[in-house]
CSV table of C-alpha atoms and ligand atoms in Angstrom, one decimal:
chain,number,residue,atom,x,y,z
M,166,VAL,CA,20.2,21.4,-11.6
M,167,ALA,CA,17.4,22.6,-14.3
M,168,TYR,CA,14.2,22.8,-12.0
M,169,GLU,CA,12.1,25.4,-13.8
M,170,GLU,CA,11.7,23.8,-17.5
M,171,GLU,CA,9.0,24.8,-19.4
M,172,SER,CA,8.9,21.7,-21.5
M,173,TYR,CA,10.5,18.3,-21.0
M,174,LYS,CA,9.9,14.9,-22.5
M,175,THR,CA,8.3,12.4,-20.1
M,176,GLU,CA,10.1,8.6,-20.1
M,177,LEU,CA,7.8,7.7,-22.9
M,178,GLY,CA,8.9,10.2,-25.3
M,179,PHE,CA,5.7,12.7,-25.2
M,180,THR,CA,6.7,16.2,-24.7
M,181,VAL,CA,4.8,18.0,-21.8
M,182,THR,CA,4.5,21.7,-21.5
M,183,GLY,CA,4.3,23.6,-18.3
M,184,PRO,CA,6.3,23.2,-15.1
M,185,LYS,CA,8.3,20.1,-14.8
M,186,ASP,CA,6.3,18.9,-11.5
M,187,ASN,CA,3.8,21.0,-9.9
M,188,ASP,CA,4.0,19.1,-6.6
M,189,VAL,CA,7.6,19.2,-6.1
M,190,ALA,CA,8.4,22.7,-5.0
M,191,TYR,CA,12.1,23.9,-5.4
M,192,ASP,CA,12.8,24.2,-2.0
M,193,GLU,CA,12.0,20.6,-1.3
M,194,ARG,CA,14.1,19.7,-4.0
M,195,TYR,CA,16.9,21.6,-2.8
M,196,GLU,CA,16.4,19.8,0.7
M,197,ALA,CA,16.0,16.3,-0.8
M,198,GLU,CA,19.0,17.1,-2.7
M,199,ARG,CA,21.2,18.1,0.3
M,200,LEU,CA,19.7,15.3,2.4
M,201,LEU,CA,20.4,13.0,-0.1
M,202,ALA,CA,23.8,14.0,-0.5
M,203,ARG,CA,24.7,13.7,2.9
M,204,VAL,CA,22.7,10.3,3.5
M,205,VAL,CA,23.5,8.2,0.3
M,206,GLY,CA,26.1,10.2,-1.3
M,207,LEU,CA,23.8,11.0,-4.3
M,208,ASP,CA,25.8,13.1,-6.9
M,209,THR,CA,23.4,15.6,-8.9
M,210,SER,CA,26.4,16.2,-11.1
M,211,ASP,CA,26.1,12.9,-12.6
M,212,PRO,CA,23.2,13.0,-15.5
M,213,GLN,CA,21.5,9.8,-13.9
M,214,GLY,CA,21.2,11.5,-10.4
M,215,GLU,CA,20.5,14.9,-11.7
M,216,ASP,CA,16.8,14.4,-11.4
M,217,THR,CA,16.7,11.9,-8.4
M,218,PRO,CA,15.6,14.3,-5.6
M,219,ARG,CA,12.2,15.3,-7.6
M,220,ARG,CA,12.1,11.4,-8.6
M,221,TRP,CA,12.4,10.5,-5.0
M,222,ILE,CA,9.9,13.0,-3.3
M,223,GLU,CA,7.4,11.9,-6.4
M,224,ALA,CA,8.1,8.4,-5.5
M,225,MET,CA,7.4,8.8,-1.8
M,226,ARG,CA,4.3,11.0,-2.4
M,227,GLU,CA,3.0,8.3,-4.8
M,228,LEU,CA,3.5,5.4,-1.7
M,229,THR,CA,2.0,7.5,0.7
M,230,THR,CA,-1.0,9.0,-1.2
M,231,PRO,CA,-4.3,6.9,-1.1
M,232,LYS,CA,-5.8,6.7,-4.7
M,233,GLN,CA,-9.6,7.5,-4.3
M,234,PHE,CA,-12.0,5.4,-5.6
M,235,THR,CA,-16.0,4.3,-5.4
M,236,PHE,CA,-16.5,1.5,-3.4
M,237,THR,CA,-19.4,-0.1,-5.1
M,238,VAL,CA,-22.0,-2.2,-2.9
M,239,PHE,CA,-24.6,-4.4,-4.0
M,240,ASP,CA,-27.7,-5.3,-2.2
M,241,ALA,CA,-27.9,-9.1,-2.3
M,242,GLU,CA,-29.4,-12.1,0.0
M,243,VAL,CA,-25.9,-13.7,0.0
M,244,ASP,CA,-25.3,-15.4,3.3
M,245,GLU,CA,-22.3,-17.4,2.3
M,246,MET,CA,-18.7,-16.6,3.0
M,247,VAL,CA,-17.0,-14.4,0.2
M,248,VAL,CA,-12.8,-15.0,0.2
M,249,GLU,CA,-10.6,-13.2,-2.2
M,250,ARG,CA,-6.9,-14.6,-2.0
M,251,ASP,CA,-3.5,-13.6,-2.9
M,252,ILE,CA,-4.2,-10.1,-3.3
M,253,TRP,CA,-0.9,-8.3,-3.8
M,254,PHE,CA,0.0,-5.1,-2.1
M,255,ALA,CA,3.0,-2.9,-1.4
M,256,THR,CA,3.4,-0.3,1.6
M,257,LEU,CA,6.3,1.4,3.4
M,258,CYS,CA,7.3,0.3,7.0
M,259,LYS,CA,6.7,3.1,9.7
M,260,HIS,CA,10.0,2.6,11.2
M,261,HIS,CA,12.5,2.5,8.2
M,262,LEU,CA,10.6,4.1,4.8
M,263,LEU,CA,11.4,0.8,3.3
M,264,PRO,CA,8.8,-1.6,1.5
M,265,PHE,CA,7.1,-4.6,2.9
M,266,THR,CA,5.2,-6.3,0.0
M,267,GLY,CA,3.1,-9.7,0.5
M,268,LYS,CA,-0.3,-11.0,0.1
M,269,CYS,CA,-3.3,-10.0,1.4
M,270,HIS,CA,-6.2,-12.6,1.8
M,271,VAL,CA,-9.9,-11.2,2.6
M,272,GLY,CA,-12.8,-12.7,3.7
M,273,TYR,CA,-16.0,-11.5,4.8
M,274,VAL,CA,-19.8,-13.2,5.6
M,275,PRO,CA,-22.1,-10.8,3.7
M,276,ASN,CA,-25.2,-9.5,5.6
M,277,GLY,CA,-27.3,-8.2,2.6
M,278,LYS,CA,-24.7,-6.2,0.8
M,279,ILE,CA,-21.9,-7.7,-1.5
M,280,ALA,CA,-19.0,-6.1,-2.7
M,281,GLY,CA,-17.7,-5.3,-6.2
M,282,LEU,CA,-15.1,-7.5,-6.5
M,283,SER,CA,-12.4,-5.4,-7.7
M,284,LYS,CA,-13.1,-3.1,-4.8
M,285,ILE,CA,-11.5,-5.2,-2.4
M,286,PRO,CA,-8.1,-5.3,-4.0
M,287,ARG,CA,-8.5,-1.5,-4.5
M,288,LEU,CA,-9.3,-0.8,-0.7
M,289,VAL,CA,-6.3,-3.0,-0.1
M,290,ALA,CA,-4.2,-0.5,-2.2
M,291,LEU,CA,-5.6,2.5,-0.8
M,292,VAL,CA,-5.3,1.3,2.9
M,293,SER,CA,-1.5,0.1,2.0
M,294,ALA,CA,-0.8,4.0,0.5
M,295,SER,CA,0.5,5.4,4.1
M,296,LEU,CA,3.2,4.7,6.4
M,297,ASN,CA,2.3,1.2,8.2
M,298,THR,CA,3.3,-1.3,10.8
M,299,GLN,CA,1.8,-4.7,9.4
M,300,GLU,CA,-0.1,-5.5,12.2
M,301,GLU,CA,-1.9,-1.8,12.0
M,302,LEU,CA,-2.4,-2.2,8.3
M,303,THR,CA,-3.9,-5.6,8.7
M,304,VAL,CA,-6.4,-4.3,11.5
M,305,ASN,CA,-7.2,-0.7,9.4
M,306,ILE,CA,-7.9,-2.8,6.2
M,307,ALA,CA,-10.4,-5.0,8.2
M,308,ARG,CA,-11.9,-2.1,9.9
M,309,ALA,CA,-12.6,-0.2,6.6
M,310,LEU,CA,-14.3,-3.4,4.9
M,311,GLU,CA,-16.3,-3.6,8.0
M,312,GLN,CA,-17.7,0.2,7.7
M,313,VAL,CA,-18.6,0.0,4.0
M,314,LEU,CA,-20.0,-3.8,3.9
M,315,GLU,CA,-21.3,-3.9,7.6
M,316,PRO,CA,-20.7,-7.9,7.2
M,317,HIS,CA,-21.7,-10.3,9.7
M,318,GLY,CA,-17.9,-10.7,9.9
M,319,VAL,CA,-14.2,-9.6,8.2
M,320,ALA,CA,-11.1,-11.8,8.4
M,321,VAL,CA,-7.9,-10.3,7.3
M,322,VAL,CA,-4.8,-12.1,7.1
M,323,MET,CA,-1.3,-10.8,5.5
M,324,GLU,CA,1.6,-12.4,4.8
M,325,ALA,CA,4.7,-10.1,3.7
M,326,GLN,CA,8.1,-9.7,3.0
M,327,HIS,CA,9.9,-6.9,5.1
M,328,MET,CA,12.9,-5.1,3.5
M,329,CYS,CA,14.2,-3.5,6.4
M,330,MET,CA,14.6,-7.0,7.7
M,331,ALA,CA,15.5,-8.7,4.7
M,332,ILE,CA,18.6,-6.7,3.0
M,333,ARG,CA,19.8,-5.0,6.1
M,334,GLY,CA,19.9,-5.5,10.1
M,335,ALA,CA,19.1,-8.9,10.7
M,336,ARG,CA,19.3,-9.8,6.9
M,337,ALA,CA,16.6,-12.3,7.7
M,338,THR,CA,15.9,-12.9,3.8
M,339,GLY,CA,13.0,-15.1,3.0
M,340,VAL,CA,11.5,-14.5,6.3
M,341,THR,CA,7.4,-14.3,6.0
M,342,THR,CA,5.8,-12.3,8.5
M,343,ARG,CA,2.1,-13.1,9.0
M,344,THR,CA,-0.7,-11.2,10.8
M,345,ALA,CA,-4.4,-11.4,11.0
M,346,SER,CA,-7.5,-9.7,12.1
M,347,MET,CA,-10.6,-11.6,12.7
M,348,ARG,CA,-13.8,-9.5,13.4
M,349,GLY,CA,-17.8,-10.8,14.0
M,350,VAL,CA,-18.5,-14.3,13.4
M,351,PHE,CA,-14.4,-14.8,12.7
M,352,GLY,CA,-13.7,-14.1,16.2
M,353,ASP,CA,-12.7,-16.6,18.7
M,354,HIS,CA,-16.1,-17.9,20.0
M,355,GLN,CA,-17.3,-19.0,16.3
M,356,ARG,CA,-14.3,-20.9,15.1
M,357,THR,CA,-16.1,-22.7,12.3
M,358,ALA,CA,-16.1,-19.3,10.2
M,359,LYS,CA,-12.5,-18.8,10.9
M,360,MET,CA,-11.6,-22.5,10.0
M,361,GLU,CA,-13.7,-22.4,6.7
M,362,PHE,CA,-11.4,-18.9,5.8
M,363,LEU,CA,-8.2,-20.4,7.0
M,364,GLU,CA,-8.6,-23.7,4.9
M,365,ALA,CA,-9.9,-21.2,1.9
M,366,ILE,CA,-6.4,-19.4,1.8
M,367,ARG,CA,-4.6,-22.5,2.7
M,368,GLY,CA,-2.0,-23.5,-0.4
O,550,ZN,ZN1,10.9,-1.5,8.8
């Protein structure tokens, strides 16, 4: 396997000069190659599989490395609920390292600050870039929003399909798992906000 190439063509056909990948060390590729050969029968003498250990390491890293960004917040005299629904997300399950993907619905009641609208999907992606259980991910997204917005309340509902349950094991295909985190005015004693949010994301 040619690990030490000085220049190579990218998938789009550009030639890139330099080490093929700075982040994936030789020993990591070697270990991944051995592991993948043993566990899934990867054949690195096959041209299609030759570079798979590196790609696999890169893909796993990409899926578990949060993409940093600046969460823009605006001061605003807004006190009505803001809802963003159907935010697509993908993450890896902590138990099997298989993906679970689905939709995240976010609501908050501002308390002098509103979020740049695109920042909420970015925050969902950032928090998702790690190994997760859906239950914990839901709470972590709510907590992160609480920190940056200091709102009267935050509600997060996630609906996802888990590959570890759909394509192996129980083979329970088509099952959607729904989790929720209701904080502040969305909590139990203030049913109104909660009901309004659940109504807004229905459908
Ligand atoms: Zn799993």
